[in-house]
PDB file of C-alpha atoms in Angstrom:
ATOM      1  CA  UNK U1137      13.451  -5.516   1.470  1.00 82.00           C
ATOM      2  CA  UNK U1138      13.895  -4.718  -1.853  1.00 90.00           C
ATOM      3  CA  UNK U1139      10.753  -3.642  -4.191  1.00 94.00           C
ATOM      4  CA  UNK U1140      10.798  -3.858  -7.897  1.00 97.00           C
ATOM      5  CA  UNK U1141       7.534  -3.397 -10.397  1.00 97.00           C
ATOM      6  CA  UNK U1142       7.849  -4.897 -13.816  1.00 97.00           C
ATOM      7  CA  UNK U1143       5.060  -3.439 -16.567  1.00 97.00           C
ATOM      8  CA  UNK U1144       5.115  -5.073 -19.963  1.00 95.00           C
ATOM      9  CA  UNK U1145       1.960  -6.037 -22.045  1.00 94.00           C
ATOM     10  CA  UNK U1146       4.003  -8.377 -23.742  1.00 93.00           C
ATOM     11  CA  UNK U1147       4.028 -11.979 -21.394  1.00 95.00           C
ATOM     12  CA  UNK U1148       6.907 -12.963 -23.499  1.00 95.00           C
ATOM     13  CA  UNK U1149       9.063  -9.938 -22.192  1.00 95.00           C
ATOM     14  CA  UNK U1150       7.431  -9.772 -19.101  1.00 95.00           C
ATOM     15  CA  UNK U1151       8.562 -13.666 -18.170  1.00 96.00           C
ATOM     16  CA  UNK U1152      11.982 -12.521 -19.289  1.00 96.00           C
ATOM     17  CA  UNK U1153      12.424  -9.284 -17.100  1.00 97.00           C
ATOM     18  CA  UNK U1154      11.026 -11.060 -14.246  1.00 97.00           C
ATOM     19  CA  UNK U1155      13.762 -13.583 -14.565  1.00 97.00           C
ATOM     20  CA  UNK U1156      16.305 -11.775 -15.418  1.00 97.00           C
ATOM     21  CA  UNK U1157      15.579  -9.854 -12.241  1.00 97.00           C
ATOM     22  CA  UNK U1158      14.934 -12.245 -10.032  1.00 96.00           C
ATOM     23  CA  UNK U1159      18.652 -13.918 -10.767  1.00 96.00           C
ATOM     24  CA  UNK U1160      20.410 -10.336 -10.518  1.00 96.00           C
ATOM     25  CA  UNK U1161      18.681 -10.378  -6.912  1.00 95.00           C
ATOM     26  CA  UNK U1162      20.080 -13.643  -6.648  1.00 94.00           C
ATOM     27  CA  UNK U1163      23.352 -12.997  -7.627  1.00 94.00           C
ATOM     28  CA  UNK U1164      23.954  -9.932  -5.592  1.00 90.00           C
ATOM     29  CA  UNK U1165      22.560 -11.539  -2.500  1.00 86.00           C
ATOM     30  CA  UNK U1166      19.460  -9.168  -2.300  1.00 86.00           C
ATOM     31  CA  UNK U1167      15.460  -9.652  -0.717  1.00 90.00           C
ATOM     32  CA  UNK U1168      13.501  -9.101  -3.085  1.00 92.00           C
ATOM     33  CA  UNK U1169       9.706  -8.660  -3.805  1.00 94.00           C
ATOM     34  CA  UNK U1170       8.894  -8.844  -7.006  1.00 97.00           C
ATOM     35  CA  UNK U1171       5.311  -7.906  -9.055  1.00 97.00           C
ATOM     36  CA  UNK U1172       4.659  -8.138 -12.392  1.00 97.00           C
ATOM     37  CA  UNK U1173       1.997  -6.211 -14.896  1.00 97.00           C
ATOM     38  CA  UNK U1174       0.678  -6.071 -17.415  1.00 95.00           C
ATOM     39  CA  UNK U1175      -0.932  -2.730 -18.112  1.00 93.00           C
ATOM     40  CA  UNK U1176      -0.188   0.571 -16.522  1.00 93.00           C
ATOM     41  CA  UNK U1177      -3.381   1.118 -14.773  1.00 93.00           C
ATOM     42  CA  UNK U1178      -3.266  -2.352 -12.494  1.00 94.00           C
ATOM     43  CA  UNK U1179       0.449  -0.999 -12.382  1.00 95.00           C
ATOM     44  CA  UNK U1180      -0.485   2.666 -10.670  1.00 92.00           C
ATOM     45  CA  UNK U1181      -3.191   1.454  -8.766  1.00 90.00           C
ATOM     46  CA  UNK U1182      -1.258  -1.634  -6.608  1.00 92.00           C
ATOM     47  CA  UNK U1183       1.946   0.668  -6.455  1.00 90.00           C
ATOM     48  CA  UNK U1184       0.280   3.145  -4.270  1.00 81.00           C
ATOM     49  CA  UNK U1185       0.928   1.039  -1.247  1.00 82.00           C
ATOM     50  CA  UNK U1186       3.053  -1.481  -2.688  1.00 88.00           C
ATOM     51  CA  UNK U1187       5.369   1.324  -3.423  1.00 87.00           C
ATOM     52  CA  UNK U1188       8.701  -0.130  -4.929  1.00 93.00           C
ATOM     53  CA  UNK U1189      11.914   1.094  -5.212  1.00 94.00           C
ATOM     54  CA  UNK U1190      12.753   0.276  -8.891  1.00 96.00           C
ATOM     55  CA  UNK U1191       9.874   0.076 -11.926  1.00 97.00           C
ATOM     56  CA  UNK U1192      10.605  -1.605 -15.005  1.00 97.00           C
ATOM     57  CA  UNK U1193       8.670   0.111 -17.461  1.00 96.00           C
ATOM     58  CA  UNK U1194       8.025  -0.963 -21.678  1.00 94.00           C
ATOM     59  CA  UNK U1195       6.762   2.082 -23.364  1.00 93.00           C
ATOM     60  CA  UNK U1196       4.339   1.100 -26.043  1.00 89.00           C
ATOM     61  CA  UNK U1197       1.125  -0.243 -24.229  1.00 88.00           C
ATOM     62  CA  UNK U1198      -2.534   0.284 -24.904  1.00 81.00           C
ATOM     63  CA  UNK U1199      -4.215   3.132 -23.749  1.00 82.00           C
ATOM     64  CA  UNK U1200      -1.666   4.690 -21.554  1.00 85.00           C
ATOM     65  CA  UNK U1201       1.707   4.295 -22.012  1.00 88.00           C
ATOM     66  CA  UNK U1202       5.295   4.010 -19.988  1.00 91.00           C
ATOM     67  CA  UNK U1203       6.028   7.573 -20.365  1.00 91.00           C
ATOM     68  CA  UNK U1204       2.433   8.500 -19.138  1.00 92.00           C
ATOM     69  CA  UNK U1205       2.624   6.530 -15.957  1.00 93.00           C
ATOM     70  CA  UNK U1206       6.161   6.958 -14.914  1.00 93.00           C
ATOM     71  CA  UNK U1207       5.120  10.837 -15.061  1.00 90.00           C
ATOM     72  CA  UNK U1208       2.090   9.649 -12.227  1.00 89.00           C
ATOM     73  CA  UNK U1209       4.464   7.510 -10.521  1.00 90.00           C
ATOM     74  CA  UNK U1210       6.824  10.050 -10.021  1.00 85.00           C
ATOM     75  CA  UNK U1211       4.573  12.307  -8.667  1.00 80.00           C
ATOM     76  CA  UNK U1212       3.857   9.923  -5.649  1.00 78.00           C
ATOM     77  CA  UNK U1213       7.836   8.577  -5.660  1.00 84.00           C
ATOM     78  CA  UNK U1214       9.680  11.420  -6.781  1.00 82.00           C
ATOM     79  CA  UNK U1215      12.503   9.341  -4.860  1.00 84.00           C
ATOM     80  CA  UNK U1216      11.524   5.893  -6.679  1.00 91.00           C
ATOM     81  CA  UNK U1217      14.455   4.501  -9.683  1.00 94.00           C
ATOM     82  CA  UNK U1218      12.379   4.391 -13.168  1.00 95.00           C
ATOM     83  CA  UNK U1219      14.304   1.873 -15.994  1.00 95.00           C
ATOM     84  CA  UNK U1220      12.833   2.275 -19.411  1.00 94.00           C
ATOM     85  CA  UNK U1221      12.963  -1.360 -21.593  1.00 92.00           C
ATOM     86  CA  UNK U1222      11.295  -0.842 -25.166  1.00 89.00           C
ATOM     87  CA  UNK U1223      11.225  -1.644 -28.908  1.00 88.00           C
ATOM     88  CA  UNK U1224      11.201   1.973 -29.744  1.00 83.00           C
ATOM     89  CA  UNK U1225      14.299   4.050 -29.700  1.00 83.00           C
ATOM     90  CA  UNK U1226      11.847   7.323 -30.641  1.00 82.00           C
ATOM     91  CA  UNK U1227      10.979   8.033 -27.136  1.00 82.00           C
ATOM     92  CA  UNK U1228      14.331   8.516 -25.613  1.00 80.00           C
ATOM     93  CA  UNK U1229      14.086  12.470 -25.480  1.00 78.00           C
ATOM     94  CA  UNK U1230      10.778  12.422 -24.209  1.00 83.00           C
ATOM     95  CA  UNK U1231      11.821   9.533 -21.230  1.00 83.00           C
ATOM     96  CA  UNK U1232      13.732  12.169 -19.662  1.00 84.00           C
ATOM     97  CA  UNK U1233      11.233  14.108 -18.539  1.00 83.00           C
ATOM     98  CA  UNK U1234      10.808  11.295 -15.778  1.00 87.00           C
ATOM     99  CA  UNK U1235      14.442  10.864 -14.835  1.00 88.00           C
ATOM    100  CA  UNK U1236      14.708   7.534 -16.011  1.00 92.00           C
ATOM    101  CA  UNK U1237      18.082   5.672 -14.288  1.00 92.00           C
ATOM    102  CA  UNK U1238      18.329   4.280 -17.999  1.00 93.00           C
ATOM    103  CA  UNK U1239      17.033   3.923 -21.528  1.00 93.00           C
ATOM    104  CA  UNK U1240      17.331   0.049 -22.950  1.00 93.00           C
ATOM    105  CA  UNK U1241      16.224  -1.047 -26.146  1.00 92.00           C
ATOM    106  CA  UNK U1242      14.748  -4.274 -27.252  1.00 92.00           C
ATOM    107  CA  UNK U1243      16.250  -7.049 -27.088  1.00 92.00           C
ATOM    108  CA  UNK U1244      17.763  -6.188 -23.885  1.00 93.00           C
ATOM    109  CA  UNK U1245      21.511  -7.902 -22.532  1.00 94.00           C
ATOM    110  CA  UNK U1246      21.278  -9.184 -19.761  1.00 95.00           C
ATOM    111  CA  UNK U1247      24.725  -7.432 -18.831  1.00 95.00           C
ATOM    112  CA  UNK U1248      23.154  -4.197 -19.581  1.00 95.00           C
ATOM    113  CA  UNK U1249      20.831  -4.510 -17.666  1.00 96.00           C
ATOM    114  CA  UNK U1250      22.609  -5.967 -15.192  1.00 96.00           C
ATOM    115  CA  UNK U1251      24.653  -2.922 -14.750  1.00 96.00           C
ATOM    116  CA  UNK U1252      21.951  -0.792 -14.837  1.00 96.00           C
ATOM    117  CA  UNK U1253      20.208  -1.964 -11.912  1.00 96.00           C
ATOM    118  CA  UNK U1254      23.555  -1.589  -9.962  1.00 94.00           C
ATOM    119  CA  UNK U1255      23.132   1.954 -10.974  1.00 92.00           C
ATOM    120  CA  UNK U1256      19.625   1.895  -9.369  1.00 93.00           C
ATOM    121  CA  UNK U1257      20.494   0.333  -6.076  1.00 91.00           C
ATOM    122  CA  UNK U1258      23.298   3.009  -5.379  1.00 87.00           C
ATOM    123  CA  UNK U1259      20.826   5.664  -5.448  1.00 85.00           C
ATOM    124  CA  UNK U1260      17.975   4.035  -3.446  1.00 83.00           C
ATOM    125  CA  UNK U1261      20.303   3.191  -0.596  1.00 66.00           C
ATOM    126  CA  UNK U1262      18.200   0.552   0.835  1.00 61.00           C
ATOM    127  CA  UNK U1263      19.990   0.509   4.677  1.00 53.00           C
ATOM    128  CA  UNK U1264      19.299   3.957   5.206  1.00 56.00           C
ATOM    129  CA  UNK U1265      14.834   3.070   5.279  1.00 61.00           C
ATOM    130  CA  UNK U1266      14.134   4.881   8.478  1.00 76.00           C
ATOM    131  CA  UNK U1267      12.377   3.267  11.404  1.00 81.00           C
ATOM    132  CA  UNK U1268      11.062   4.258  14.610  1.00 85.00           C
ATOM    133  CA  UNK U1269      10.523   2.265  17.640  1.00 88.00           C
ATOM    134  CA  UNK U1270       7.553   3.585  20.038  1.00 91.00           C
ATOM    135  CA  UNK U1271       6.833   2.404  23.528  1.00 90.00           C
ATOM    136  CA  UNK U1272       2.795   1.131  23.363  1.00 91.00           C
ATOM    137  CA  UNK U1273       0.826  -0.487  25.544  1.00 87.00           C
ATOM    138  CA  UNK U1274       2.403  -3.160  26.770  1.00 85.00           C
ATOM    139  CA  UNK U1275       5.911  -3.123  24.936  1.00 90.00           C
ATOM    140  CA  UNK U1276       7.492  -1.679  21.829  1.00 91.00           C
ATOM    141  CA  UNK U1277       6.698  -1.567  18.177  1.00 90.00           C
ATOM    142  CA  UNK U1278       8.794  -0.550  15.431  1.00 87.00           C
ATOM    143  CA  UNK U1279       7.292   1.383  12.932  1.00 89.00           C
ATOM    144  CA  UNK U1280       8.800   1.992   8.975  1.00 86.00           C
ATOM    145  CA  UNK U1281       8.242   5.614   8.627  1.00 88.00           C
ATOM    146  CA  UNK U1282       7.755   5.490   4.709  1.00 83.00           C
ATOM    147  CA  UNK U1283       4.507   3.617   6.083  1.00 87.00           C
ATOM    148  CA  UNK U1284       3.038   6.596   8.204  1.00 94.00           C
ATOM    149  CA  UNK U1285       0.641   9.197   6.224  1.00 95.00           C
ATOM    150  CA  UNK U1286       0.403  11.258   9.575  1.00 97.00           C
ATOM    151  CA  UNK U1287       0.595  11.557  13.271  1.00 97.00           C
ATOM    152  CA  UNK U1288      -2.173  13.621  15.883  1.00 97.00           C
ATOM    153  CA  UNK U1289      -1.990  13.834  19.338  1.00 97.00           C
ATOM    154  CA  UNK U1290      -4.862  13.753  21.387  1.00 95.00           C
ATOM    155  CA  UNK U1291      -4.558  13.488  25.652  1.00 94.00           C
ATOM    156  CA  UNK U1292      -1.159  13.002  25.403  1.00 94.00           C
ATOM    157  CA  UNK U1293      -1.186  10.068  22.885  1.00 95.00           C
ATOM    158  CA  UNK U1294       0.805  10.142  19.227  1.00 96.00           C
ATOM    159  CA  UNK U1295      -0.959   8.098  17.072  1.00 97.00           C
ATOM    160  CA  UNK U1296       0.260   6.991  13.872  1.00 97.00           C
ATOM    161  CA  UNK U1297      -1.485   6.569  11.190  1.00 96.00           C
ATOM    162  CA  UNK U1298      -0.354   3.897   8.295  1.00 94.00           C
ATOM    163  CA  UNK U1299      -1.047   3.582   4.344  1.00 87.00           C
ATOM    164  CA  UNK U1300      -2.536   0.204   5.188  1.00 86.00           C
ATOM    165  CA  UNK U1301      -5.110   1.645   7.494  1.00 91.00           C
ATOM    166  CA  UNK U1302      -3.821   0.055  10.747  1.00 93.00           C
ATOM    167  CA  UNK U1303      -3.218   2.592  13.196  1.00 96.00           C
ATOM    168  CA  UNK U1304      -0.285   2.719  15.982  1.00 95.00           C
ATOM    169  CA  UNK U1305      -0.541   4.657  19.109  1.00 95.00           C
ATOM    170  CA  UNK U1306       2.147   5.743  22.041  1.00 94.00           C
ATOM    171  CA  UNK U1307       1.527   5.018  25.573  1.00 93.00           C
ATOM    172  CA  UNK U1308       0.235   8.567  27.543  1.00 92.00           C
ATOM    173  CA  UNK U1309       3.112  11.212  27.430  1.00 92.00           C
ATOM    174  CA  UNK U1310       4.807  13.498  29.590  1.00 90.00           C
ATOM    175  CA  UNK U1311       5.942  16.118  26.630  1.00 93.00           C
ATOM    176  CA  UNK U1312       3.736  18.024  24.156  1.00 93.00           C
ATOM    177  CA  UNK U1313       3.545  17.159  20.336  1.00 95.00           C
ATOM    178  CA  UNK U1314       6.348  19.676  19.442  1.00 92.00           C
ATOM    179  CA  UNK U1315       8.458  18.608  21.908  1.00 93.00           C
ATOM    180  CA  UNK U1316       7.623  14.692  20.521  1.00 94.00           C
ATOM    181  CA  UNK U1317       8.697  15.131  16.964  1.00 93.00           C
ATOM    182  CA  UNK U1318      11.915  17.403  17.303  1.00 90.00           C
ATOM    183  CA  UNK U1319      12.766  14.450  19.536  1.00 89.00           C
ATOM    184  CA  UNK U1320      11.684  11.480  17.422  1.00 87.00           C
ATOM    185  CA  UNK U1321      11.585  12.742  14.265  1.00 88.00           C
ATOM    186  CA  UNK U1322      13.639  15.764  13.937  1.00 82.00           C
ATOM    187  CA  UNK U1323      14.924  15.920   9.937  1.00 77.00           C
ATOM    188  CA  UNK U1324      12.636  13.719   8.880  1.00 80.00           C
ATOM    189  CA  UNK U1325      10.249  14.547   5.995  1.00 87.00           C
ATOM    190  CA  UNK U1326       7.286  15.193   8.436  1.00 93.00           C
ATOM    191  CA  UNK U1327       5.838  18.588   8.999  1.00 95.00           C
ATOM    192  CA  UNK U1328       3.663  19.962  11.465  1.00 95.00           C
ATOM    193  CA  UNK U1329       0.642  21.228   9.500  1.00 96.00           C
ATOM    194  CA  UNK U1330      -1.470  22.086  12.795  1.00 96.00           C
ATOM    195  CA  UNK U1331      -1.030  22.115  16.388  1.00 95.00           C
ATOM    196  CA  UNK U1332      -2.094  18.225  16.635  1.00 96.00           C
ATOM    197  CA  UNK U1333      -1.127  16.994  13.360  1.00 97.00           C
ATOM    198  CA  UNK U1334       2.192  16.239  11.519  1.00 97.00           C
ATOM    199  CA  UNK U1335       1.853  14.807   7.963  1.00 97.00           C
ATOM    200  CA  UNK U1336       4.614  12.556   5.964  1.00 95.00           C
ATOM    201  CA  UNK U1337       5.051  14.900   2.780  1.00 92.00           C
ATOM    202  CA  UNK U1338       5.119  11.980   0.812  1.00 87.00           C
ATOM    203  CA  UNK U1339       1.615  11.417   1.147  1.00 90.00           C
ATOM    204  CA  UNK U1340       0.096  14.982   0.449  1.00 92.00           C
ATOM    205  CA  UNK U1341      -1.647  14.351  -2.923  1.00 89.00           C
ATOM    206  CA  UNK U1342      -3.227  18.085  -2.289  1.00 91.00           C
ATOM    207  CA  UNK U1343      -2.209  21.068  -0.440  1.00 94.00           C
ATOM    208  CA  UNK U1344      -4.374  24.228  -0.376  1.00 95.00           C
ATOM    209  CA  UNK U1345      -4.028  26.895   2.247  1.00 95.00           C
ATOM    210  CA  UNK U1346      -6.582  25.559   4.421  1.00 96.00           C
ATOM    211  CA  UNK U1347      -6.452  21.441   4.467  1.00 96.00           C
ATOM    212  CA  UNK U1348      -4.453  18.796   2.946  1.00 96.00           C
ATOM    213  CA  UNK U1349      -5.675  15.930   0.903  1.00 95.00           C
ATOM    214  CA  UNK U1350      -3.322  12.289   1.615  1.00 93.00           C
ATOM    215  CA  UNK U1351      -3.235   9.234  -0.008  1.00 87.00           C
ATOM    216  CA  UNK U1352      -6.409   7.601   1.374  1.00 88.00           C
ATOM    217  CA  UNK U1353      -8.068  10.978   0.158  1.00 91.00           C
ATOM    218  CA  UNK U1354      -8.530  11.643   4.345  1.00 95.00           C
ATOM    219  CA  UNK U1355      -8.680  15.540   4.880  1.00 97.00           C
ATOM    220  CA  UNK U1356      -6.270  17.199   7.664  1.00 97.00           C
ATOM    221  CA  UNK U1357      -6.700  20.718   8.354  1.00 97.00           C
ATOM    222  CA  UNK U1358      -3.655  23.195   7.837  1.00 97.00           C
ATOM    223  CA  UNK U1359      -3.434  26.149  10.352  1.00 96.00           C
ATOM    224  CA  UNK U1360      -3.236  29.296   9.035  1.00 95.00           C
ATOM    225  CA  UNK U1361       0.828  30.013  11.142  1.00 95.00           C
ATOM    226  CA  UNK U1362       1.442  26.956   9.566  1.00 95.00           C
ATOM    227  CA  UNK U1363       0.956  27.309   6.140  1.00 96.00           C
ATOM    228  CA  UNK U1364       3.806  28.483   4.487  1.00 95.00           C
ATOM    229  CA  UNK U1365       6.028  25.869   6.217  1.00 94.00           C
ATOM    230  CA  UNK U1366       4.385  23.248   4.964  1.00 95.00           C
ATOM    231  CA  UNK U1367       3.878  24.535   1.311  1.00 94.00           C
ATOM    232  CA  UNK U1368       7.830  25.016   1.219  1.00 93.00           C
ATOM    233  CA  UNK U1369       8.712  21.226   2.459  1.00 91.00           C
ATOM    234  CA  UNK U1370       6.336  20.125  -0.086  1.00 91.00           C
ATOM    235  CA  UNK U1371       7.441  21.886  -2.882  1.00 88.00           C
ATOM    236  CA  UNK U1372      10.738  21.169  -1.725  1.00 86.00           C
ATOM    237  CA  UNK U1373       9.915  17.176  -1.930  1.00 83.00           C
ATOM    238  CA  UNK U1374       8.408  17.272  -5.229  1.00 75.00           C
ATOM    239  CA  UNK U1375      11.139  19.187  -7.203  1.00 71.00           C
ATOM    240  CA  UNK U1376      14.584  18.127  -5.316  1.00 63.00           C
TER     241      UNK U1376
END
């Protein structure tokens, strides 16, 4: 489904954005969840694990402005679609530090804006989210892979281990943990950062050469073999 963040601290333009998005979702036949806000701080902290694939962002707010927290935003979604909506035409230069899809000035057209979310949803390629189905105990469960912060293995279980804190895990194997992701997840942006442990790059909010600090601030030791592997993939995520 599709996930789009609105941040205004204006209602009055907030209750228009929402609308107007809500009927271009409409019109083009799209699933859509939808949350609005109304200063940047609820914004970044809900979007950690609501984590949507278009933000709507005014500029001018209080304290810390559109610029300032598409610049955090990006660092956890460097994949995510920012759209700029403001009064101000001064900020254009600086927007494009972030990357913006677009630039729209108060009052926004509808058509415009229209066309720029089209814009959006050709990047973000929502049919190509990657899943995963694993055998548990009992049956099978398919698991969204942008949901997983990291795997382990322990006595010949994978466990996965979600941004919501729920935690999924295989029936007993007959392969290793190498042998388990080059066959389930080969390509995929996890890396194996010790001999038990792949982590989703996505989630590493710190790397040093000895552990790695993800989203839930949970520490995962980095083998020293394994080091420079993982400090290329993730470098390699945050400035493609």
């Amino acid at each position: 489904m599709l996930k789009i963040a609105i941040c205004d601290d204006r209602k009055e333009d907030r209750e228009r954005m929402h609308s107007y998005v809500q009927q271009y979702c409409k019109e083009r036949l799209k699933p859509v969840e939808i949350q609005v806000f109304e200063h940047p701080d609820d914004l970044i902290c809900t979007c950690e694990k609501f984590r949507p694939h278009i933000y709507v962002l005014d500029i001018v707010m209080p304290m810390v402005n559109g610029i300032q927290a598409a610049r955090e935003l990006r660092w956890n979604q460097p994949e995510a679609q920012i759209l700029f909506v403001t009064s101000e035409k001064s900020f254009a230069l600086e927007s494009f530090d972030v990357n913006p899809v677009n630039y729209l000035v108060k009052p926004v057209k509808k058509e415009k804006l229209f066309d720029t979310l089209d814009l959006a949803m050709k990047r973000i390629r929502l049919d190509e989210e990657k899943t995963v189905t694993i055998k548990v105990k009992g049956g099978y469960r398919m698991v969204c892979l942008d949901d997983v912060m990291y795997m382990d293995y322990r006595n010949h279980v994978v466990s996965y281990h979600l941004l919501s804190g729920e935690t999924i895990s295989t029936s007993t194997l007959r392969i290793g943990f190498a042998e388990y992701l080059n066959s389930s997840h080969a390509g995929s942006d996890f890396v194996q950062c010790h001999e038990s442990i792949a982590v989703n790059i996505r989630f590493i909010d710190k790397l040093t050469k000895t552990d790695i600090t993800v989203r839930n601030q949970e520490i995962l030791p980095v083998a020293k073999s394994r080091y420079a592997q993982v400090s290329e993939q993730y470098l390699n995520y945050r400035f493609r």
